[in-house]
Amino acid sequence: MKLKGEEKTFWWHFCQVNDSKDIPMEVSVVAGVDDSDYSDQYFAMLTDKVKIIHSIYLKETAVTDEGVKHISKVQKLKSLTLMKHPNITKNSLPYLNKLTDLEYLDIWRTNIILEDLSELNHLKNLKELYVSSLREAEDGTFPKLDNDGILEQLIVLEELFPNCTFYVDFKTYL
């Protein structure tokens, strides 16, 4: 069936497709950096047709919690980067928890911080996790939790993610 309107434009830009029968069911990588085209609506349209995505890399795009909700519909997602998305909050945690194939998760400089991670109790395959220790301050800076505070929280998280390396504010914790 020929695509029309907004859907036609989307699929043409995504993979030069004019007919819905040519839309792929599986995509290896979706990546966007500092691009407002990657939005909640983008992922709503994408995940309506594409059921399998192996890797998503997004840095400073327009994706919010609503976009994470759409991303949570895909299967076989092994790697998810949502770096520098201030509108992704801990409201996304139930959706992230559905991505049980995840091995790599980067949520650094989102509004999900280290202390929120205990809610991600379904990500048993996680091997690498990047996260901030504290939320952005009112003055726009990113304060950091002291090392003892980080270690206390990681002790709890090690039970949930026994095979995971944590990168808290880009410092490595095994």
C-alpha positions as a Python dict, from the first residue, in 0.01 Angstrom:
ca = {
    (1, 'M'): (0, 0, 0),
    (2, 'K'): (133, 343, -93),
    (3, 'L'): (219, 563, 202),
    (4, 'K'): (61, 907, 233),
    (5, 'G'): (119, 1236, 410),
    (6, 'E'): (335, 1248, 719),
    (7, 'E'): (390, 873, 715),
    (8, 'K'): (518, 890, 356),
    (9, 'T'): (762, 1167, 447),
    (10, 'F'): (882, 980, 757),
    (11, 'W'): (950, 649, 581),
    (12, 'W'): (1113, 818, 282),
    (13, 'H'): (1356, 1002, 512),
    (14, 'F'): (1413, 694, 726),
    (15, 'C'): (1491, 441, 451),
    (16, 'Q'): (1368, 572, 111),
    (17, 'V'): (1049, 364, 125),
    (18, 'N'): (732, 463, -63),
    (19, 'D'): (527, 150, -4),
    (20, 'S'): (431, 9, 336),
    (21, 'K'): (521, -345, 225),
    (22, 'D'): (884, -231, 198),
    (23, 'I'): (911, -106, 557),
    (24, 'P'): (1169, -320, 738),
    (25, 'M'): (1061, -521, 1040),
    (26, 'E'): (1417, -513, 1179),
    (27, 'V'): (1675, -233, 1199),
    (28, 'S'): (2031, -264, 1326),
    (29, 'V'): (2091, 94, 1446),
    (30, 'V'): (1900, 416, 1498),
    (31, 'A'): (2128, 708, 1583),
    (32, 'G'): (2083, 1080, 1629),
    (33, 'V'): (2296, 1353, 1784),
    (34, 'D'): (2177, 1706, 1862),
    (35, 'D'): (1881, 1657, 1630),
    (36, 'S'): (1526, 1763, 1714),
    (37, 'D'): (1389, 1538, 1438),
    (38, 'Y'): (1441, 1247, 1676),
    (39, 'S'): (1132, 1310, 1886),
    (40, 'D'): (858, 1120, 2065),
    (41, 'Q'): (651, 1131, 1746),
    (42, 'Y'): (946, 991, 1547),
    (43, 'F'): (967, 688, 1777),
    (44, 'A'): (588, 644, 1780),
    (45, 'M'): (591, 615, 1401),
    (46, 'L'): (905, 402, 1390),
    (47, 'T'): (800, 148, 1654),
    (48, 'D'): (453, 118, 1505),
    (49, 'K'): (610, -75, 1215),
    (50, 'V'): (965, -175, 1313),
    (51, 'K'): (951, -446, 1578),
    (52, 'I'): (1322, -524, 1623),
    (53, 'I'): (1600, -269, 1677),
    (54, 'H'): (1940, -382, 1805),
    (55, 'S'): (2091, -46, 1901),
    (56, 'I'): (1962, 307, 1963),
    (57, 'Y'): (2206, 593, 2017),
    (58, 'L'): (2055, 931, 2104),
    (59, 'K'): (2240, 1231, 2240),
    (60, 'E'): (2069, 1566, 2296),
    (61, 'T'): (1758, 1499, 2089),
    (62, 'A'): (1393, 1589, 2155),
    (63, 'V'): (1303, 1251, 2308),
    (64, 'T'): (1118, 1258, 2642),
    (65, 'D'): (956, 996, 2865),
    (66, 'E'): (691, 949, 2594),
    (67, 'G'): (960, 851, 2343),
    (68, 'V'): (1106, 600, 2589),
    (69, 'K'): (756, 450, 2617),
    (70, 'H'): (758, 391, 2240),
    (71, 'I'): (1115, 259, 2245),
    (72, 'S'): (1010, 3, 2509),
    (73, 'K'): (795, -171, 2244),
    (74, 'V'): (1094, -294, 2044),
    (75, 'Q'): (1246, -636, 2083),
    (76, 'K'): (1608, -751, 2095),
    (77, 'L'): (1741, -407, 2192),
    (78, 'K'): (2091, -468, 2328),
    (79, 'S'): (2227, -112, 2345),
    (80, 'L'): (2043, 207, 2441),
    (81, 'T'): (2204, 548, 2477),
    (82, 'L'): (1986, 837, 2597),
    (83, 'M'): (2269, 1070, 2697),
    (84, 'K'): (2191, 1434, 2780),
    (85, 'H'): (1811, 1422, 2774),
    (86, 'P'): (1684, 1636, 3065),
    (87, 'N'): (1323, 1548, 2982),
    (88, 'I'): (1375, 1179, 3045),
    (89, 'T'): (1281, 1124, 3407),
    (90, 'K'): (1231, 837, 3645),
    (91, 'N'): (881, 808, 3496),
    (92, 'S'): (1063, 619, 3217),
    (93, 'L'): (1188, 346, 3450),
    (94, 'P'): (888, 112, 3399),
    (95, 'Y'): (941, 139, 3022),
    (96, 'L'): (1316, 81, 3046),
    (97, 'N'): (1240, -223, 3261),
    (98, 'K'): (1061, -381, 2963),
    (99, 'L'): (1385, -385, 2763),
    (100, 'T'): (1506, -709, 2916),
    (101, 'D'): (1762, -781, 2642),
    (102, 'L'): (1959, -464, 2724),
    (103, 'E'): (2329, -516, 2784),
    (104, 'Y'): (2432, -150, 2760),
    (105, 'L'): (2239, 148, 2898),
    (106, 'D'): (2358, 510, 2901),
    (107, 'I'): (2125, 746, 3085),
    (108, 'W'): (2394, 993, 3190),
    (109, 'R'): (2266, 1349, 3234),
    (110, 'T'): (1900, 1257, 3222),
    (111, 'N'): (1675, 1312, 3521),
    (112, 'I'): (1728, 949, 3617),
    (113, 'I'): (2007, 927, 3872),
    (114, 'L'): (2192, 656, 4062),
    (115, 'E'): (1944, 637, 4350),
    (116, 'D'): (1655, 571, 4107),
    (117, 'L'): (1810, 259, 3954),
    (118, 'S'): (1678, 6, 4206),
    (119, 'E'): (1349, 18, 4012),
    (120, 'L'): (1522, -141, 3709),
    (121, 'N'): (1487, -489, 3850),
    (122, 'H'): (1418, -668, 3518),
    (123, 'L'): (1744, -581, 3338),
    (124, 'K'): (1931, -897, 3431),
    (125, 'N'): (2149, -894, 3116),
    (126, 'L'): (2294, -549, 3181),
    (127, 'K'): (2674, -537, 3151),
    (128, 'E'): (2741, -160, 3133),
    (129, 'L'): (2546, 127, 3284),
    (130, 'Y'): (2626, 499, 3261),
    (131, 'V'): (2444, 729, 3503),
    (132, 'S'): (2480, 1057, 3688),
    (133, 'S'): (2505, 1060, 4065),
    (134, 'L'): (2287, 1370, 4111),
    (135, 'R'): (2039, 1577, 3910),
    (136, 'E'): (2129, 1908, 3748),
    (137, 'A'): (2135, 2196, 3996),
    (138, 'E'): (1930, 2513, 3949),
    (139, 'D'): (2242, 2697, 3833),
    (140, 'G'): (2292, 2446, 3550),
    (141, 'T'): (2585, 2265, 3706),
    (142, 'F'): (2597, 1894, 3772),
    (143, 'P'): (2695, 1825, 4132),
    (144, 'K'): (2853, 1492, 4214),
    (145, 'L'): (2784, 1265, 4505),
    (146, 'D'): (3086, 1189, 4721),
    (147, 'N'): (3256, 856, 4667),
    (148, 'D'): (3119, 702, 4990),
    (149, 'G'): (2764, 795, 4889),
    (150, 'I'): (2813, 637, 4548),
    (151, 'L'): (2957, 318, 4697),
    (152, 'E'): (2665, 285, 4940),
    (153, 'Q'): (2418, 298, 4653),
    (154, 'L'): (2622, 63, 4437),
    (155, 'I'): (2625, -204, 4709),
    (156, 'V'): (2247, -226, 4675),
    (157, 'L'): (2258, -221, 4296),
    (158, 'E'): (2521, -497, 4270),
    (159, 'E'): (2257, -746, 4382),
    (160, 'L'): (2027, -640, 4099),
    (161, 'F'): (2303, -620, 3837),
    (162, 'P'): (2570, -872, 3943),
    (163, 'N'): (2754, -872, 3607),
    (164, 'C'): (2738, -499, 3545),
    (165, 'T'): (3008, -234, 3537),
    (166, 'F'): (2878, 101, 3657),
    (167, 'Y'): (3006, 432, 3524),
    (168, 'V'): (2889, 700, 3764),
    (169, 'D'): (2977, 1046, 3636),
    (170, 'F'): (3219, 856, 3409),
    (171, 'K'): (3411, 703, 3696),
    (172, 'T'): (3426, 323, 3674),
    (173, 'Y'): (3287, 98, 3949),
    (174, 'L'): (3310, -277, 3899),
}
